[in-house]
Coordinates of C-alpha atoms in Angstrom, one line a residue:
M230 CA -5.1 25.6 -11.2
T231 CA -1.3 25.2 -11.6
Q232 CA -0.1 24.8 -15.4
N233 CA 3.1 23.2 -14.4
F234 CA 2.5 19.3 -14.6
S235 CA 5.8 18.3 -13.7
W236 CA 4.2 16.8 -10.4
L237 CA 1.7 14.9 -12.3
H238 CA 3.9 13.0 -14.7
R239 CA 6.6 12.4 -12.2
G240 CA 7.0 8.4 -11.9
V241 CA 3.9 7.9 -14.0
A242 CA 4.0 4.7 -16.1
E243 CA 0.4 5.6 -18.1
I244 CA -2.2 8.1 -18.1
F245 CA -5.2 6.9 -20.2
P246 CA -7.1 7.6 -22.3
Q247 CA -5.1 9.9 -24.2
P248 CA -6.9 12.2 -26.9
H249 CA -6.0 9.8 -29.8
D250 CA -7.3 6.8 -28.2
A251 CA -10.6 5.2 -29.6
D252 CA -12.4 5.6 -26.3
S253 CA -11.5 9.1 -25.3
E254 CA -13.8 12.2 -25.3
T255 CA -10.9 14.1 -27.0
E256 CA -9.8 15.7 -23.8
S257 CA -6.4 15.2 -21.9
L258 CA -6.1 14.8 -18.0
E259 CA -3.9 18.1 -18.2
K260 CA -7.0 19.8 -20.1
R261 CA -9.4 18.6 -17.5
L262 CA -7.2 19.9 -14.8
L263 CA -6.8 23.3 -16.5
N264 CA -10.4 23.7 -17.3
A265 CA -11.7 22.3 -14.2
D266 CA -14.1 24.9 -12.2
R267 CA -13.8 22.6 -9.1
P268 CA -11.3 20.2 -7.3
L269 CA -11.2 17.2 -9.3
R270 CA -12.1 14.1 -7.3
V271 CA -9.0 11.6 -7.2
K272 CA -9.8 8.0 -6.2
L273 CA -7.6 5.5 -4.5
G274 CA -8.7 2.3 -3.4
I275 CA -7.1 0.2 -0.6
D276 CA -8.1 -3.2 0.2
P277 CA -6.8 -3.9 3.8
T278 CA -6.3 -7.8 3.3
G279 CA -3.0 -7.4 5.6
A280 CA -2.0 -5.4 8.6
D281 CA 1.1 -3.7 7.1
I282 CA 2.0 -1.5 3.9
H283 CA 5.5 -1.2 2.6
L284 CA 7.2 1.4 0.3
G285 CA 5.8 0.0 -2.9
H286 CA 2.1 0.6 -1.6
S287 CA 3.2 4.0 -0.6
I288 CA 3.8 5.1 -4.2
P289 CA 0.0 5.6 -5.2
V290 CA -0.6 7.2 -1.8
R291 CA 2.4 9.8 -2.7
K292 CA 0.6 10.7 -5.9
L293 CA -2.5 10.9 -4.0
R294 CA -0.7 13.6 -1.8
A295 CA 0.5 15.5 -5.0
F296 CA -3.1 15.9 -6.3
Q297 CA -4.0 17.2 -2.7
D298 CA -1.1 19.7 -3.0
A299 CA -2.4 20.7 -6.4
G300 CA -5.7 21.7 -4.8
H301 CA -7.8 18.5 -5.6
T302 CA -9.8 16.1 -3.2
A303 CA -8.2 13.0 -2.3
V304 CA -10.9 10.0 -2.2
L305 CA -9.3 7.4 -0.2
I306 CA -11.5 4.5 -0.4
I307 CA -11.0 1.6 2.1
G308 CA -12.1 -1.7 0.5
D309 CA -13.6 -3.1 3.7
F310 CA -16.0 -4.9 1.4
T311 CA -13.8 -5.8 -1.6
A312 CA -11.2 -7.1 1.0
R313 CA -13.5 -10.0 1.7
I314 CA -13.3 -11.2 -1.6
G315 CA -9.7 -10.1 -2.5
D316 CA -8.5 -8.7 -5.6
P317 CA -7.7 -11.7 -8.0
T318 CA -5.2 -9.6 -9.9
G319 CA -2.1 -11.3 -10.3
K320 CA -3.2 -14.4 -8.5
S321 CA -2.7 -18.1 -9.5
D322 CA -5.4 -19.2 -7.1
V323 CA -8.4 -17.8 -5.3
R324 CA -7.9 -15.7 -2.4
R325 CA -8.8 -16.7 1.1
Q326 CA -11.8 -14.8 2.2
L327 CA -11.1 -12.3 5.3
T328 CA -13.7 -11.9 8.0
E329 CA -15.3 -8.7 8.7
A330 CA -13.3 -8.2 12.2
D331 CA -10.0 -9.1 10.0
V332 CA -10.7 -6.4 7.6
A333 CA -11.7 -3.9 10.4
Q334 CA -8.7 -4.3 12.3
N335 CA -6.4 -4.0 9.2
A336 CA -7.9 -1.0 8.0
Q337 CA -7.4 0.8 11.1
T338 CA -3.7 0.0 10.8
Y339 CA -3.7 1.2 7.1
L340 CA -5.1 4.5 8.1
D341 CA -2.3 5.0 10.7
Q342 CA 0.6 4.1 8.3
V343 CA -0.7 6.4 5.3
R344 CA -1.2 9.2 7.9
P345 CA 2.3 10.6 7.4
I346 CA 2.0 10.8 3.9
L347 CA -1.5 12.3 3.2
D348 CA -2.9 15.6 4.5
F349 CA -5.4 14.6 6.8
D350 CA -6.1 18.2 8.2
T351 CA -7.1 20.7 5.4
P352 CA -10.7 20.9 5.2
G353 CA -11.9 19.5 1.8
R354 CA -8.7 17.7 0.7
L355 CA -9.5 14.2 1.8
E356 CA -12.3 12.0 1.9
V357 CA -11.9 8.5 3.7
R358 CA -14.9 6.3 2.5
Y359 CA -15.5 2.7 3.1
N360 CA -17.3 0.8 0.2
S361 CA -19.3 -1.3 2.4
Q362 CA -21.5 1.8 2.6
W363 CA -22.8 1.1 -0.8
L364 CA -21.5 -2.4 -1.9
S365 CA -23.4 -3.9 1.0
R366 CA -26.9 -2.4 -0.1
L367 CA -26.5 -3.7 -3.3
D368 CA -29.8 -5.9 -4.3
L369 CA -29.8 -8.8 -6.6
G370 CA -31.5 -6.5 -9.4
K371 CA -28.4 -4.0 -9.1
I372 CA -26.0 -7.0 -9.0
L373 CA -27.5 -8.3 -12.2
E374 CA -27.3 -4.9 -13.9
L375 CA -23.7 -4.8 -13.2
L376 CA -23.0 -8.4 -14.4
S377 CA -24.8 -7.4 -17.5
T378 CA -22.3 -4.8 -18.5
M379 CA -19.5 -7.4 -19.2
T380 CA -19.2 -10.5 -21.0
V381 CA -17.4 -13.8 -19.9
G382 CA -15.1 -13.2 -22.7
Q383 CA -14.2 -9.8 -21.4
M384 CA -13.4 -11.2 -18.0
L385 CA -11.3 -14.1 -19.2
A386 CA -9.3 -11.3 -21.0
K387 CA -8.0 -10.1 -18.0
E388 CA -4.3 -11.4 -17.4
G389 CA -4.9 -13.5 -14.1
F390 CA -8.1 -15.0 -15.2
A391 CA -6.6 -15.9 -18.7
E392 CA -3.7 -17.4 -17.1
R393 CA -5.6 -19.7 -14.7
Y394 CA -8.2 -20.8 -17.1
K395 CA -5.4 -21.9 -19.5
K396 CA -3.9 -23.8 -16.8
E397 CA -7.4 -25.0 -15.9
N398 CA -7.1 -23.5 -12.3
P399 CA -10.4 -22.9 -10.7
I400 CA -12.3 -19.3 -11.2
F401 CA -14.8 -18.9 -8.9
L402 CA -17.8 -16.7 -9.8
H403 CA -17.7 -14.3 -6.9
E404 CA -14.1 -13.3 -8.3
F405 CA -15.6 -11.9 -11.3
L406 CA -17.5 -9.6 -9.5
Y407 CA -14.3 -7.9 -8.0
P408 CA -13.5 -5.8 -11.0
L409 CA -17.3 -4.8 -11.3
M410 CA -17.2 -3.8 -7.4
Q411 CA -14.1 -1.9 -7.8
G412 CA -15.5 0.0 -10.8
F413 CA -18.8 0.7 -8.9
D414 CA -16.7 2.5 -6.2
S415 CA -16.0 5.0 -8.9
V416 CA -19.5 5.4 -9.8
A417 CA -20.5 5.9 -6.1
V418 CA -17.9 8.5 -5.3
E419 CA -18.1 10.3 -8.7
A420 CA -14.4 9.9 -9.3
D421 CA -12.8 12.2 -12.0
V422 CA -9.3 10.1 -11.9
E423 CA -8.3 6.9 -10.4
L424 CA -4.9 6.1 -9.3
G425 CA -3.5 2.4 -9.0
G426 CA -0.5 0.1 -10.1
T427 CA 0.1 -0.8 -13.7
D428 CA -1.5 -4.1 -12.8
Q429 CA -4.9 -2.2 -12.1
K430 CA -5.4 -0.9 -15.7
F431 CA -8.3 -3.5 -16.4
N432 CA -10.1 -2.8 -13.1
I433 CA -9.9 1.1 -13.6
A434 CA -10.9 0.7 -17.1
V435 CA -14.1 -1.1 -16.0
G436 CA -14.8 2.0 -13.8
R437 CA -14.9 3.9 -16.7
D438 CA -17.5 1.8 -18.5
L439 CA -19.4 1.7 -15.4
Q440 CA -19.6 5.2 -15.0
R441 CA -20.5 5.7 -18.9
H442 CA -23.4 3.0 -18.3
F443 CA -24.6 5.2 -14.9
G444 CA -24.6 8.4 -17.1
L445 CA -21.4 9.8 -15.7
K446 CA -18.3 11.4 -17.2
P447 CA -15.7 8.6 -17.2
Q448 CA -12.6 9.0 -15.0
F449 CA -9.1 9.0 -16.2
G450 CA -6.7 6.2 -15.1
L451 CA -3.2 7.1 -13.7
L452 CA -1.1 3.8 -13.4
L453 CA 2.2 3.9 -11.5
P454 CA 4.9 1.5 -11.5
I455 CA 5.2 -1.6 -9.5
L456 CA 8.3 -1.2 -6.8
I457 CA 11.2 -3.9 -7.3
G458 CA 11.9 -4.9 -4.0
T459 CA 15.4 -4.4 -2.2
D460 CA 16.6 -7.6 -3.7
G461 CA 16.9 -5.9 -6.9
V462 CA 15.0 -8.7 -8.8
Q463 CA 11.4 -9.4 -7.8
K464 CA 8.5 -7.1 -7.0
M465 CA 8.6 -5.5 -3.2
S466 CA 6.6 -8.1 -1.4
K467 CA 6.4 -9.2 2.5
S468 CA 6.5 -12.7 1.5
L469 CA 9.5 -12.4 -0.4
G470 CA 11.2 -10.5 2.3
N471 CA 12.6 -7.8 -0.1
Y472 CA 10.3 -5.4 1.6
V473 CA 10.6 -1.8 3.6
G474 CA 7.7 -1.6 5.9
L475 CA 6.0 1.5 6.6
S476 CA 5.8 0.7 10.1
D477 CA 9.5 -0.7 10.4
H478 CA 11.7 0.9 12.9
P479 CA 13.7 3.9 11.7
S480 CA 17.0 1.9 12.1
Q481 CA 15.4 -1.0 10.3
K482 CA 14.3 1.3 7.3
Y483 CA 17.7 2.8 7.0
Q484 CA 19.5 -0.5 7.0
K485 CA 17.4 -1.8 4.5
L486 CA 17.5 1.3 2.2
Q487 CA 21.1 1.8 2.4
A488 CA 21.9 -1.8 0.7
V489 CA 19.4 -0.9 -2.3
P490 CA 21.4 -2.0 -5.5
D491 CA 22.7 0.9 -7.6
N492 CA 20.5 0.2 -10.6
L493 CA 17.5 0.9 -8.6
L494 CA 18.3 3.9 -6.8
S495 CA 16.9 6.4 -9.7
Q496 CA 13.7 4.7 -9.5
Y497 CA 13.3 4.6 -5.7
F498 CA 14.4 8.5 -5.7
E499 CA 11.8 9.4 -8.5
L500 CA 8.7 7.2 -6.9
L501 CA 9.6 7.5 -3.2
T502 CA 10.7 11.1 -2.7
D503 CA 10.2 14.5 -4.0
L504 CA 14.0 15.5 -4.4
P505 CA 14.9 17.0 -7.8
L506 CA 16.7 14.0 -9.9
E507 CA 19.3 16.4 -11.3
S508 CA 20.9 17.4 -7.9
L509 CA 21.4 13.8 -6.5
P510 CA 24.9 12.7 -5.4
E511 CA 27.1 11.4 -8.1
N512 CA 28.7 8.7 -5.8
P513 CA 26.5 5.5 -5.7
R514 CA 27.4 4.9 -2.0
D515 CA 26.3 8.6 -1.2
R516 CA 23.3 8.1 -3.1
Q517 CA 22.3 5.0 -1.2
E518 CA 23.0 6.8 2.1
F519 CA 21.0 9.9 1.0
L520 CA 18.1 7.7 0.1
A521 CA 18.0 6.0 3.4
W522 CA 18.3 9.2 5.1
E523 CA 15.6 10.9 3.4
I524 CA 13.0 8.3 3.5
V525 CA 13.4 7.8 7.4
R526 CA 13.1 11.6 7.5
Q527 CA 9.7 11.8 5.6
Y528 CA 8.2 9.1 8.1
H529 CA 10.1 9.7 11.4
G530 CA 11.7 13.4 11.1
E531 CA 15.1 14.5 10.9
A532 CA 16.2 13.7 14.2
A533 CA 15.2 10.0 13.8
A534 CA 16.9 10.1 10.5
N535 CA 20.4 11.4 11.8
E536 CA 19.9 8.9 14.7
A537 CA 19.5 6.0 12.3
K538 CA 22.5 7.1 10.4
E539 CA 24.9 7.5 13.1
A540 CA 23.6 4.2 14.4
A541 CA 24.5 2.5 11.1
K542 CA 27.9 4.2 11.0
S543 CA 28.8 3.2 14.6
G544 CA 27.1 -0.1 15.1
G545 CA 27.1 -1.7 11.8
K546 CA 24.2 -3.6 10.2
E547 CA 22.6 -3.9 13.6
G548 CA 22.1 -0.3 14.2
A549 CA 20.9 1.2 17.5
L550 CA 18.3 -1.1 18.7
P551 CA 18.8 -2.4 22.3
E552 CA 19.5 -6.1 22.2
F553 CA 18.0 -8.9 24.4
S554 CA 20.1 -12.0 24.9
L555 CA 17.8 -15.2 24.7
A556 CA 20.2 -16.9 26.8
A557 CA 18.4 -15.3 29.8
I558 CA 15.4 -17.4 29.1
A559 CA 16.1 -20.4 31.2
Q560 CA 14.1 -23.0 29.2
F561 CA 12.7 -23.5 25.7
P562 CA 10.1 -23.9 24.5
A563 CA 9.0 -20.4 25.7
K564 CA 5.8 -18.6 24.9
L565 CA 6.1 -15.0 23.5
A566 CA 4.2 -13.8 26.3
F567 CA 7.0 -15.1 28.6
I568 CA 9.7 -13.3 26.4
L569 CA 8.0 -10.1 26.1
G570 CA 8.0 -10.0 30.1
A571 CA 11.6 -11.2 30.4
T572 CA 12.7 -8.5 27.9
G573 CA 10.9 -5.7 30.0
L574 CA 8.7 -4.8 27.1
C575 CA 5.9 -5.9 29.0
K576 CA 5.8 -5.8 33.0
S577 CA 4.3 -9.4 33.2
I578 CA 3.1 -12.5 31.3
G579 CA -0.4 -11.3 31.7
E580 CA 0.4 -8.0 30.1
G581 CA 2.4 -9.6 27.3
K582 CA -0.8 -11.9 26.5
R583 CA -3.3 -8.6 26.7
K584 CA -0.8 -6.6 24.2
I585 CA -0.9 -9.5 21.8
Q586 CA -4.6 -9.8 22.0
E587 CA -4.9 -6.3 21.5
G588 CA -2.8 -6.4 18.1
G589 CA 0.1 -4.4 20.0
V590 CA 3.0 -6.8 19.3
R591 CA 5.0 -7.2 16.1
L592 CA 7.6 -9.7 15.3
D593 CA 10.0 -8.6 12.5
G594 CA 7.0 -6.3 11.6
E595 CA 4.5 -9.0 11.5
K596 CA 1.7 -8.5 14.0
V597 CA 1.2 -11.5 16.2
N598 CA -2.3 -12.5 17.3
D599 CA -1.9 -15.7 19.0
A600 CA -1.5 -15.0 22.9
D601 CA 0.0 -18.9 23.0
L602 CA 2.4 -18.5 20.2
T603 CA 5.3 -20.8 21.6
F604 CA 9.1 -21.0 20.1
A605 CA 11.0 -24.3 20.3
A606 CA 14.4 -23.0 20.5
P607 CA 16.5 -19.6 20.6
G608 CA 17.4 -20.1 17.0
D609 CA 13.9 -19.4 16.0
L610 CA 14.0 -15.8 17.4
S611 CA 17.7 -15.0 16.9
G612 CA 18.1 -11.8 15.1
K613 CA 14.4 -10.8 14.9
V614 CA 13.1 -7.5 16.1
L615 CA 10.3 -7.8 18.8
Q616 CA 7.9 -4.6 19.2
V617 CA 5.4 -3.3 21.6
G618 CA 3.3 -0.2 20.5
K619 CA 5.3 2.2 18.3
K620 CA 8.1 3.0 20.0
N621 CA 9.3 -0.3 22.3
F622 CA 11.6 -2.4 20.5
V623 CA 14.3 -4.9 21.0
R624 CA 16.5 -7.1 19.0
L625 CA 16.5 -10.9 20.2
V626 CA 20.4 -12.4 19.9
E627 CA 21.6 -15.9 20.9

């Protein structure tokens, strides 16, 4: 195993435990990496609670790839069972429980989106596991055993629970099961390391406790920063509109990233690229353009990155996306299926409905599921990007 651990520490907020910690086994992660007589099993769990991943979600996936490149085994857990509860971390209210069908559809889109990041091809470098394989089989006796490993006081010490309890917001008993189920994932796959955001320390620590309880060597936790969004203020989030989606068109990615605030550029380069930080352009504008080009290149290739760059220069903010004038729609309200036919993205209204039902239509990156979705006026759509499949886009304009 390599003794150069620059790849391990790049962009990392915390690795725990450290040898001086009270619960450590006097071994550092670096030491375990050096002394391992087998590839370590490095776990990352993803709950498919939505259809899309943004660049903030890509950070632990990129670190997982770094472990792959260092010769270790990435264990990507699709939380198809835990997603039906939803991680209560950072939530002030109970999360809506998803159906099995919702989760299955989301899971496939997640895998498609992380494929450009992870090594899916080298034998022994990736395991994709679904936690329903073991969690759905837990009987009441095993669930009681899991519950007996933690106290209510320990659960209420979790930041989100503590805040909700103080505000007298409801905390449902099934939410207490979430950290235990995530922790049991580490038992089931015998993880040596678990990756997660800084908000996942509690859940990862529960995994260590459960591994110890079941007679396994406790995993290390490796925590990564939460990415600030393109607004430069709040964490990247689709609901806040300050995100760059992995499924965005290359021109959309480029346009958003070339406007990243100067104070975030160093963090974006460190967390989202493998470029040496000492060799970046000094001029902030050059750095913005280089960042945008590099990230588009990662996901779409050099030709697409060059196209997006030229489009941004020649076409300004709108880029090179073809445009469709909503003035061509004779009458509003109008159904999206009709608009799909009018734009030429689909051959007919019927095909438009079918594409929506199949999950192949997005509006500004959001998957559309309602085949009868209707818009009252052109202003409801103006400026939005309509997409069918992976390669067909138009920008809707008035």
